[in-house]
Amino acid sequence: MDPDLQCTAEKELLEAVSKITTSSTTTPCDEEQNPLRAEISCQVRKENPDKDDLQVCNASLSSNSSMTTKELQEYWKNEKRQCRQAKLLFEIPSTRIIEHHLSKHVMYKIIILQTGSFDSNKSVIERRYSDFEKLHRNLLEEFSEEMEDVTFPRKTITGNFTEEIINERKLAFKDYLRLLYSMKYIRRSKRFIDFLTRPELQEAYGCLRGGQYSKALEILLEVVDLQERLTRGNPVSVVPTICAIVVCHKDLDNTASAFEYGEKALARLRVHTSHRYYIPLLETMITLAYELGKDFLSLQEKLEEWKARKDPLRVFTLKELAVREYVQ
């Protein structure tokens, strides 16, 4: 999440706490005697680990505030269910019916757009009713409170392929995705992100393992943009996909493009040198830089520095790591 937006959200959170608290005379050293205040502070740190931002946000919380356990529980329950202004829009403009020998199903075309400006990089995916149904079951297990009032279109015994039912579900699924995305705990969850990206990633990695690098690259380039939009608060989570793009470009002899994406991945791992992709990526970047006539000595120094600090263990190559992703 953007630091400014996150700080603003935390300010709103803390101001809301202050409104429902009662005054008491405490000192700055009362945190041990006021465990509820400490719990609030702990929760804020979890939401925003940046110490500087935390100090700014905490400035709006009165040192005289306190809450009962019941108030605190109710407050966090409401906070988790609170909806936020959407940054992504979900449209379902069309469907298609897929028929097999003994069965058929409806595929819903989902277009995902960025709000606030013209979005030329819209993401397009397809999902069927059973995919939505599986997502709903999973979210009910993990987020029972948040999902308490979320409705889901029920199955019908007959008429599933009539134009009326299909159109009703198009609208229902559009509203369903919009509502899920508006709740921050759900839109950040692995299950929600997997629903929107995992089928395409599985197909891409399957192509990569089969040596179909052009096809794999085409899919990866489409899905990585959506991944980045969905995981703005966790840029490291996109590193495996970016590294798979590096592998595809490298095996297609697109050395310059491979190096370009490798730099993007390294930037995300700058403070995460223990990440499993860090050393394989460094080794690949050294090779690419050498081939392109770029500075590879600084990369070599980073590699040697890492090896000097850690016991040398067997490290997979970047390609070996990539082909292991999404293996069932």
CSV table of C-alpha atoms in Angstrom, one decimal:
chain,number,residue,atom,x,y,z
A,1,MET,CA,0.0,0.0,0.0
A,2,ASP,CA,1.2,3.5,-0.7
A,3,PRO,CA,2.8,4.8,2.6
A,4,ASP,CA,0.8,8.1,2.5
A,5,LEU,CA,-2.5,6.2,2.1
A,6,GLN,CA,-1.6,3.7,4.8
A,7,CYS,CA,-0.6,6.5,7.2
A,8,THR,CA,-3.9,8.3,6.5
A,9,ALA,CA,-5.8,5.0,7.1
A,10,GLU,CA,-4.0,4.6,10.4
A,11,LYS,CA,-4.8,8.2,11.4
A,12,GLU,CA,-8.4,7.5,10.7
A,13,LEU,CA,-8.2,4.3,12.7
A,14,LEU,CA,-6.6,6.0,15.7
A,15,GLU,CA,-8.9,9.0,15.6
A,16,ALA,CA,-11.9,6.5,15.7
A,17,VAL,CA,-10.3,4.9,18.7
A,18,SER,CA,-10.0,8.2,20.5
A,19,LYS,CA,-13.7,9.0,19.9
A,20,ILE,CA,-14.9,5.9,21.7
A,21,THR,CA,-12.5,6.0,24.6
A,22,THR,CA,-13.0,7.5,28.0
A,23,SER,CA,-10.6,9.9,29.7
A,24,SER,CA,-8.2,8.7,32.4
A,25,THR,CA,-5.2,10.1,33.9
A,26,THR,CA,-2.1,8.2,32.7
A,27,THR,CA,1.5,8.9,32.2
A,28,PRO,CA,3.7,7.9,29.2
A,29,CYS,CA,5.0,5.0,31.3
A,30,ASP,CA,1.5,3.5,31.8
A,31,GLU,CA,1.7,1.0,29.0
A,32,GLU,CA,2.1,-1.9,31.4
A,33,GLN,CA,-0.8,-0.7,33.4
A,34,ASN,CA,-2.9,-0.1,30.3
A,35,PRO,CA,-2.6,-3.3,28.3
A,36,LEU,CA,-5.4,-2.3,25.9
A,37,ARG,CA,-3.5,0.7,24.8
A,38,ALA,CA,-0.4,-1.5,24.3
A,39,GLU,CA,-2.6,-3.9,22.2
A,40,ILE,CA,-3.7,-1.0,20.0
A,41,SER,CA,0.0,0.0,19.5
A,42,CYS,CA,1.0,-3.6,18.7
A,43,GLN,CA,-1.8,-3.8,16.1
A,44,VAL,CA,-0.7,-0.6,14.4
A,45,ARG,CA,2.9,-1.9,14.3
A,46,LYS,CA,1.7,-5.0,12.5
A,47,GLU,CA,-0.3,-2.9,10.0
A,48,ASN,CA,2.6,-0.5,9.4
A,49,PRO,CA,6.1,-1.6,10.4
A,50,ASP,CA,7.7,1.7,9.3
A,51,LYS,CA,8.8,3.4,12.5
A,52,ASP,CA,8.8,6.9,11.1
A,53,ASP,CA,5.3,6.6,9.8
A,54,LEU,CA,4.2,4.9,13.0
A,55,GLN,CA,5.4,7.9,15.1
A,56,VAL,CA,3.5,10.3,12.8
A,57,CYS,CA,0.3,8.2,13.0
A,58,ASN,CA,0.5,7.7,16.7
A,59,ALA,CA,0.7,11.4,17.3
A,60,SER,CA,-3.1,11.6,16.9
A,61,LEU,CA,-3.8,9.1,19.7
A,62,SER,CA,-4.3,10.7,23.0
A,63,SER,CA,-2.2,9.3,25.9
A,64,ASN,CA,-5.3,9.6,28.1
A,65,SER,CA,-7.4,7.0,26.1
A,66,SER,CA,-8.4,3.6,27.2
A,67,MET,CA,-10.9,0.9,26.1
A,68,THR,CA,-12.7,-2.0,27.6
A,69,THR,CA,-11.9,-5.4,26.2
A,70,LYS,CA,-15.4,-5.6,24.6
A,71,GLU,CA,-15.0,-2.2,23.0
A,72,LEU,CA,-11.6,-3.2,21.6
A,73,GLN,CA,-12.9,-6.5,20.2
A,74,GLU,CA,-15.9,-4.8,18.6
A,75,TYR,CA,-13.7,-2.0,17.2
A,76,TRP,CA,-11.3,-4.4,15.4
A,77,LYS,CA,-14.2,-6.5,14.1
A,78,ASN,CA,-15.7,-3.4,12.5
A,79,GLU,CA,-12.4,-2.2,11.2
A,80,LYS,CA,-11.7,-5.5,9.5
A,81,ARG,CA,-15.2,-5.4,7.8
A,82,GLN,CA,-14.9,-1.8,6.8
A,83,CYS,CA,-14.9,-1.1,3.1
A,84,ARG,CA,-12.3,1.0,1.3
A,85,GLN,CA,-12.5,3.0,-1.9
A,86,ALA,CA,-11.6,0.7,-4.7
A,87,LYS,CA,-8.5,1.2,-6.9
A,88,LEU,CA,-9.4,-1.6,-9.2
A,89,LEU,CA,-12.7,-2.0,-11.1
A,90,PHE,CA,-14.2,-5.3,-12.2
A,91,GLU,CA,-16.3,-5.6,-15.3
A,92,ILE,CA,-17.9,-8.8,-16.7
A,93,PRO,CA,-19.0,-7.8,-20.2
A,94,SER,CA,-19.5,-11.2,-21.8
A,95,THR,CA,-19.7,-15.0,-21.3
A,96,ARG,CA,-19.2,-18.1,-23.4
A,97,ILE,CA,-20.6,-21.6,-23.0
A,98,ILE,CA,-18.0,-24.4,-23.2
A,99,GLU,CA,-19.4,-27.8,-24.1
A,100,HIS,CA,-17.8,-31.2,-23.6
A,101,HIS,CA,-19.1,-34.6,-24.4
A,102,LEU,CA,-21.0,-35.1,-21.2
A,103,SER,CA,-21.0,-31.6,-19.7
A,104,LYS,CA,-20.9,-27.9,-20.3
A,105,HIS,CA,-20.3,-24.7,-18.3
A,106,VAL,CA,-20.3,-21.0,-18.6
A,107,MET,CA,-17.1,-19.0,-18.7
A,108,TYR,CA,-17.3,-15.4,-17.4
A,109,LYS,CA,-15.0,-12.9,-19.0
A,110,ILE,CA,-13.6,-10.6,-16.2
A,111,ILE,CA,-11.9,-7.3,-17.1
A,112,ILE,CA,-9.9,-5.6,-14.4
A,113,LEU,CA,-9.1,-1.9,-14.7
A,114,GLN,CA,-7.2,0.7,-12.7
A,115,THR,CA,-9.3,3.6,-11.5
A,116,GLY,CA,-8.5,7.2,-11.7
A,117,SER,CA,-7.1,7.3,-15.3
A,118,PHE,CA,-7.4,5.7,-18.7
A,119,ASP,CA,-6.0,2.2,-18.3
A,120,SER,CA,-4.4,0.8,-21.4
A,121,ASN,CA,-3.0,-2.2,-19.5
A,122,LYS,CA,-6.3,-3.8,-18.5
A,123,SER,CA,-6.2,-7.4,-17.4
A,124,VAL,CA,-8.6,-10.0,-18.9
A,125,ILE,CA,-9.2,-13.4,-17.3
A,126,GLU,CA,-12.0,-16.0,-17.5
A,127,ARG,CA,-13.5,-17.9,-14.6
A,128,ARG,CA,-16.5,-20.3,-14.3
A,129,TYR,CA,-19.2,-20.6,-11.6
A,130,SER,CA,-17.3,-23.4,-9.8
A,131,ASP,CA,-14.2,-21.1,-9.5
A,132,PHE,CA,-16.3,-18.4,-7.8
A,133,GLU,CA,-17.9,-21.0,-5.6
A,134,LYS,CA,-14.5,-22.4,-4.5
A,135,LEU,CA,-13.3,-18.9,-3.7
A,136,HIS,CA,-16.4,-18.2,-1.6
A,137,ARG,CA,-16.0,-21.4,0.4
A,138,ASN,CA,-12.3,-20.6,1.1
A,139,LEU,CA,-13.0,-17.1,2.1
A,140,LEU,CA,-15.8,-18.2,4.4
A,141,GLU,CA,-13.3,-20.5,6.2
A,142,GLU,CA,-10.7,-17.8,6.6
A,143,PHE,CA,-12.8,-14.6,7.0
A,144,SER,CA,-16.1,-15.7,8.5
A,145,GLU,CA,-16.8,-12.3,10.1
A,146,GLU,CA,-16.0,-10.3,7.1
A,147,MET,CA,-18.0,-12.6,4.8
A,148,GLU,CA,-21.0,-12.7,7.1
A,149,ASP,CA,-23.1,-10.3,5.0
A,150,VAL,CA,-21.6,-11.2,1.6
A,151,THR,CA,-24.2,-12.9,-0.7
A,152,PHE,CA,-23.3,-15.4,-3.4
A,153,PRO,CA,-25.6,-16.4,-6.3
A,154,ARG,CA,-26.9,-19.9,-5.6
A,155,LYS,CA,-26.9,-22.8,-8.0
A,156,THR,CA,-30.2,-23.7,-9.8
A,157,ILE,CA,-31.2,-27.2,-10.7
A,158,THR,CA,-32.4,-26.0,-14.2
A,159,GLY,CA,-32.0,-22.9,-16.3
A,160,ASN,CA,-28.3,-22.4,-15.7
A,161,PHE,CA,-27.7,-21.7,-19.3
A,162,THR,CA,-30.6,-19.4,-20.0
A,163,GLU,CA,-29.8,-15.8,-21.0
A,164,GLU,CA,-31.7,-14.5,-18.0
A,165,ILE,CA,-29.7,-16.5,-15.4
A,166,ILE,CA,-26.4,-15.8,-17.1
A,167,ASN,CA,-27.1,-12.1,-17.1
A,168,GLU,CA,-28.1,-12.1,-13.5
A,169,ARG,CA,-24.9,-13.9,-12.5
A,170,LYS,CA,-22.8,-11.5,-14.5
A,171,LEU,CA,-24.1,-8.6,-12.5
A,172,ALA,CA,-23.9,-10.6,-9.2
A,173,PHE,CA,-20.3,-11.7,-9.8
A,174,LYS,CA,-19.3,-8.1,-10.7
A,175,ASP,CA,-20.7,-6.8,-7.4
A,176,TYR,CA,-19.2,-9.8,-5.5
A,177,LEU,CA,-15.7,-9.0,-6.7
A,178,ARG,CA,-16.1,-5.3,-6.1
A,179,LEU,CA,-17.2,-6.0,-2.5
A,180,LEU,CA,-14.4,-8.4,-1.8
A,181,TYR,CA,-11.8,-6.0,-3.2
A,182,SER,CA,-13.2,-3.2,-1.0
A,183,MET,CA,-12.3,-5.1,2.2
A,184,LYS,CA,-8.5,-4.8,2.8
A,185,TYR,CA,-8.1,-8.0,4.7
A,186,ILE,CA,-9.6,-10.0,1.8
A,187,ARG,CA,-8.1,-8.2,-1.1
A,188,ARG,CA,-4.6,-8.8,0.4
A,189,SER,CA,-5.3,-12.4,1.1
A,190,LYS,CA,-3.5,-15.2,-0.8
A,191,ARG,CA,-6.8,-16.9,-1.7
A,192,PHE,CA,-8.3,-13.8,-3.4
A,193,ILE,CA,-5.1,-13.1,-5.3
A,194,ASP,CA,-4.8,-16.7,-6.3
A,195,PHE,CA,-8.3,-16.7,-7.7
A,196,LEU,CA,-7.4,-13.8,-10.0
A,197,THR,CA,-3.9,-15.0,-11.0
A,198,ARG,CA,-3.2,-18.7,-10.3
A,199,PRO,CA,-4.8,-20.4,-13.3
A,200,GLU,CA,-2.8,-18.2,-15.7
A,201,LEU,CA,0.4,-18.7,-13.8
A,202,GLN,CA,-0.1,-22.5,-13.7
A,203,GLU,CA,-0.5,-22.4,-17.5
A,204,ALA,CA,2.6,-20.2,-18.0
A,205,TYR,CA,4.8,-22.3,-15.8
A,206,GLY,CA,3.6,-25.5,-17.5
A,207,CYS,CA,4.6,-23.9,-20.9
A,208,LEU,CA,8.0,-23.0,-19.4
A,209,ARG,CA,8.6,-26.5,-18.2
A,210,GLY,CA,7.7,-27.8,-21.6
A,211,GLY,CA,10.2,-25.4,-23.3
A,212,GLN,CA,7.4,-23.3,-24.8
A,213,TYR,CA,9.2,-20.1,-23.8
A,214,SER,CA,7.4,-17.7,-26.2
A,215,LYS,CA,3.9,-18.9,-25.0
A,216,ALA,CA,5.0,-18.8,-21.3
A,217,LEU,CA,6.4,-15.3,-21.8
A,218,GLU,CA,3.2,-14.1,-23.4
A,219,ILE,CA,1.1,-15.3,-20.4
A,220,LEU,CA,3.6,-14.1,-17.8
A,221,LEU,CA,3.8,-10.6,-19.2
A,222,GLU,CA,0.0,-10.4,-19.0
A,223,VAL,CA,-0.4,-11.6,-15.5
A,224,VAL,CA,2.6,-9.9,-13.9
A,225,ASP,CA,0.9,-6.5,-14.3
A,226,LEU,CA,-2.2,-7.7,-12.5
A,227,GLN,CA,-0.1,-9.3,-9.7
A,228,GLU,CA,1.7,-6.0,-9.1
A,229,ARG,CA,-1.6,-4.1,-8.8
A,230,LEU,CA,-2.9,-6.7,-6.3
A,231,THR,CA,0.2,-6.8,-4.2
A,232,ARG,CA,1.4,-3.2,-4.0
A,233,GLY,CA,2.0,-3.6,-0.3
A,234,ASN,CA,4.2,-6.7,-0.9
A,235,PRO,CA,6.4,-6.2,-4.0
A,236,VAL,CA,8.6,-9.2,-3.1
A,237,SER,CA,5.7,-11.6,-3.8
A,238,VAL,CA,6.0,-10.8,-7.5
A,239,VAL,CA,9.7,-11.7,-7.7
A,240,PRO,CA,9.1,-15.4,-8.8
A,241,THR,CA,7.0,-14.2,-11.8
A,242,ILE,CA,9.5,-11.5,-12.8
A,243,CYS,CA,12.3,-14.1,-12.6
A,244,ALA,CA,10.4,-16.5,-14.8
A,245,ILE,CA,10.2,-13.7,-17.3
A,246,VAL,CA,13.9,-13.3,-17.0
A,247,VAL,CA,14.4,-17.1,-17.7
A,248,CYS,CA,12.1,-16.9,-20.8
A,249,HIS,CA,13.8,-13.9,-22.3
A,250,LYS,CA,17.2,-15.5,-21.6
A,251,ASP,CA,16.3,-18.7,-23.3
A,252,LEU,CA,14.9,-16.8,-26.2
A,253,ASP,CA,18.2,-14.9,-26.5
A,254,ASN,CA,16.5,-11.6,-25.6
A,255,THR,CA,19.4,-10.7,-23.4
A,256,ALA,CA,18.7,-7.0,-23.0
A,257,SER,CA,15.1,-7.7,-22.0
A,258,ALA,CA,16.2,-10.4,-19.6
A,259,PHE,CA,18.6,-8.0,-17.9
A,260,GLU,CA,15.9,-5.3,-17.7
A,261,TYR,CA,13.5,-7.5,-15.8
A,262,GLY,CA,16.3,-8.9,-13.7
A,263,GLU,CA,17.0,-5.3,-12.5
A,264,LYS,CA,13.4,-5.0,-11.5
A,265,ALA,CA,13.6,-8.2,-9.5
A,266,LEU,CA,16.8,-7.2,-7.8
A,267,ALA,CA,15.3,-3.9,-6.8
A,268,ARG,CA,12.6,-5.7,-4.9
A,269,LEU,CA,15.1,-7.9,-3.2
A,270,ARG,CA,17.5,-5.1,-2.1
A,271,VAL,CA,16.7,-5.6,1.6
A,272,HIS,CA,15.7,-9.3,1.2
A,273,THR,CA,19.0,-10.9,0.5
A,274,SER,CA,17.9,-14.1,2.3
A,275,HIS,CA,15.2,-14.7,-0.3
A,276,ARG,CA,15.6,-18.0,-2.2
A,277,TYR,CA,15.7,-16.1,-5.5
A,278,TYR,CA,18.4,-13.6,-4.5
A,279,ILE,CA,21.6,-15.6,-5.2
A,280,PRO,CA,20.3,-17.4,-8.4
A,281,LEU,CA,19.2,-14.0,-9.7
A,282,LEU,CA,22.5,-12.4,-8.9
A,283,GLU,CA,24.4,-15.2,-10.7
A,284,THR,CA,22.1,-14.8,-13.8
A,285,MET,CA,22.5,-11.1,-13.8
A,286,ILE,CA,26.3,-11.4,-13.7
A,287,THR,CA,26.2,-13.6,-16.8
A,288,LEU,CA,23.8,-11.2,-18.6
A,289,ALA,CA,25.8,-8.1,-17.7
A,290,TYR,CA,28.9,-9.7,-19.0
A,291,GLU,CA,27.2,-10.6,-22.3
A,292,LEU,CA,25.9,-7.1,-22.7
A,293,GLY,CA,29.2,-5.4,-21.8
A,294,LYS,CA,27.7,-3.9,-18.7
A,295,ASP,CA,29.2,-3.5,-15.2
A,296,PHE,CA,29.2,-7.0,-13.7
A,297,LEU,CA,31.9,-6.4,-11.1
A,298,SER,CA,29.5,-4.7,-8.6
A,299,LEU,CA,27.1,-7.7,-9.0
A,300,GLN,CA,30.0,-10.0,-8.4
A,301,GLU,CA,31.0,-8.1,-5.3
A,302,LYS,CA,27.5,-8.5,-3.9
A,303,LEU,CA,27.6,-12.2,-4.6
A,304,GLU,CA,31.0,-12.6,-2.9
A,305,GLU,CA,29.9,-10.5,0.1
A,306,TRP,CA,26.8,-12.8,0.5
A,307,LYS,CA,29.0,-15.9,0.3
A,308,ALA,CA,31.4,-14.5,2.9
A,309,ARG,CA,28.5,-13.9,5.4
A,310,LYS,CA,26.8,-17.2,4.9
A,311,ASP,CA,27.8,-20.9,4.8
A,312,PRO,CA,27.9,-21.9,1.1
A,313,LEU,CA,25.0,-24.2,0.4
A,314,ARG,CA,23.8,-25.7,-2.8
A,315,VAL,CA,21.8,-23.1,-4.6
A,316,PHE,CA,19.5,-23.8,-7.5
A,317,THR,CA,19.9,-21.9,-10.7
A,318,LEU,CA,17.3,-19.4,-11.6
A,319,LYS,CA,15.8,-21.7,-14.2
A,320,GLU,CA,15.7,-24.6,-11.8
A,321,LEU,CA,13.8,-22.5,-9.3
A,322,ALA,CA,11.4,-21.3,-12.0
A,323,VAL,CA,10.4,-24.8,-13.2
A,324,ARG,CA,9.6,-25.9,-9.7
A,325,GLU,CA,6.9,-23.2,-9.2
A,326,TYR,CA,3.3,-24.3,-9.4
A,327,VAL,CA,4.2,-28.0,-9.6
A,328,GLN,CA,1.2,-30.0,-8.3
